[in-house]
Amino acid sequence: DHTIADARRKYSGFLKSYPGASENRSVTNRTFFARSRYDENLYLGYFALRERTNVVLTCNASVCNAETLHKVALATKKRLPSFIKN
């Protein structure tokens, strides 16, 4: 996004679009976790302030669990600066 305000608005939109999403601070200060209606998919989204970027990861529950998705999110956060040009 062009501005931090734009990225914050987008994060709020993402948060509202995942029913039952719960916010936490496990990846960044603005992180959410959600499950699909029948627990088929797991979602983890976070707002990376410095990069003005939102990341949403999705994983089918048959492939990964919440802990694995969290580990993937931490790895993407660590590598994100090398992919983003401010």
Short mmCIF file of C-alpha atoms in Angstrom, two decimals:
data_model
loop_
_atom_site.label_atom_id
_atom_site.label_comp_id
_atom_site.label_asym_id
_atom_site.label_seq_id
_atom_site.Cartn_x
_atom_site.Cartn_y
_atom_site.Cartn_z
CA ASP A 1 0.00 0.00 0.00
CA HIS A 2 1.10 3.57 -0.54
CA THR A 3 0.51 4.73 3.03
CA ILE A 4 0.32 3.20 6.48
CA ALA A 5 -3.27 4.45 6.73
CA ASP A 6 -4.18 2.58 3.53
CA ALA A 7 -2.60 -0.60 4.87
CA ARG A 8 -4.43 -0.24 8.21
CA ARG A 9 -7.76 0.15 6.41
CA LYS A 10 -7.02 -2.94 4.36
CA TYR A 11 -6.16 -4.91 7.52
CA SER A 12 -9.48 -3.87 9.07
CA GLY A 13 -11.26 -5.03 5.92
CA PHE A 14 -9.50 -8.38 6.02
CA LEU A 15 -10.34 -8.81 9.71
CA LYS A 16 -14.04 -8.15 9.06
CA SER A 17 -14.12 -10.51 6.08
CA TYR A 18 -13.15 -13.58 8.14
CA PRO A 19 -16.09 -14.46 10.40
CA GLY A 20 -14.99 -15.46 13.86
CA ALA A 21 -11.50 -14.04 13.41
CA SER A 22 -9.72 -13.38 16.67
CA GLU A 23 -6.96 -10.81 16.99
CA ASN A 24 -3.72 -11.51 18.78
CA ARG A 25 -0.11 -10.30 18.73
CA SER A 26 1.63 -13.54 17.86
CA VAL A 27 3.28 -12.29 14.64
CA THR A 28 2.88 -8.50 14.77
CA ASN A 29 0.80 -6.11 16.88
CA ARG A 30 -2.01 -6.64 14.37
CA THR A 31 -2.47 -10.32 13.74
CA PHE A 32 -5.62 -12.41 13.37
CA PHE A 33 -6.44 -16.09 13.23
CA ALA A 34 -9.60 -17.61 11.78
CA ARG A 35 -11.06 -20.94 10.76
CA SER A 36 -13.48 -21.62 7.94
CA ARG A 37 -17.05 -22.55 8.73
CA TYR A 38 -16.38 -26.29 8.96
CA ASP A 39 -12.76 -25.99 10.10
CA GLU A 40 -11.57 -26.99 6.63
CA ASN A 41 -9.19 -24.04 6.26
CA LEU A 42 -7.07 -22.04 8.66
CA TYR A 43 -6.25 -18.38 8.07
CA LEU A 44 -3.61 -16.19 9.64
CA GLY A 45 -3.26 -12.56 8.65
CA TYR A 46 -0.96 -9.83 9.84
CA PHE A 47 -0.14 -6.21 9.15
CA ALA A 48 3.55 -5.46 8.67
CA LEU A 49 3.80 -1.79 9.60
CA ARG A 50 7.28 -0.99 8.28
CA GLU A 51 6.51 -2.58 4.91
CA ARG A 52 2.96 -1.13 4.76
CA THR A 53 1.84 -4.61 3.78
CA ASN A 54 -0.83 -7.10 4.79
CA VAL A 55 -0.20 -10.80 4.54
CA VAL A 56 -2.91 -13.46 4.74
CA LEU A 57 -1.89 -17.10 4.77
CA THR A 58 -4.33 -19.94 4.16
CA CYS A 59 -3.82 -23.61 4.81
CA ASN A 60 -6.14 -26.57 4.49
CA ALA A 61 -6.51 -28.32 7.83
CA SER A 62 -5.59 -31.65 6.22
CA VAL A 63 -2.15 -30.20 5.42
CA CYS A 64 -1.27 -28.13 8.46
CA ASN A 65 -2.43 -27.09 11.90
CA ALA A 66 -2.49 -23.72 13.66
CA GLU A 67 1.02 -24.15 15.02
CA THR A 68 2.46 -24.88 11.57
CA LEU A 69 0.63 -21.93 10.04
CA HIS A 70 2.02 -19.70 12.80
CA LYS A 71 5.57 -20.89 12.04
CA VAL A 72 5.07 -20.12 8.34
CA ALA A 73 3.79 -16.65 9.26
CA LEU A 74 6.86 -15.95 11.38
CA ALA A 75 9.11 -17.08 8.53
CA THR A 76 7.31 -14.84 6.01
CA LYS A 77 7.53 -11.89 8.38
CA LYS A 78 11.28 -12.40 8.72
CA ARG A 79 11.80 -12.51 4.94
CA LEU A 80 9.22 -9.88 3.97
CA PRO A 81 11.62 -6.91 3.91
CA SER A 82 13.67 -8.55 1.15
CA PHE A 83 10.57 -8.72 -1.09
CA ILE A 84 9.11 -5.26 -0.44
CA LYS A 85 10.47 -2.08 -1.97
CA ASN A 86 9.41 1.03 -0.04
#
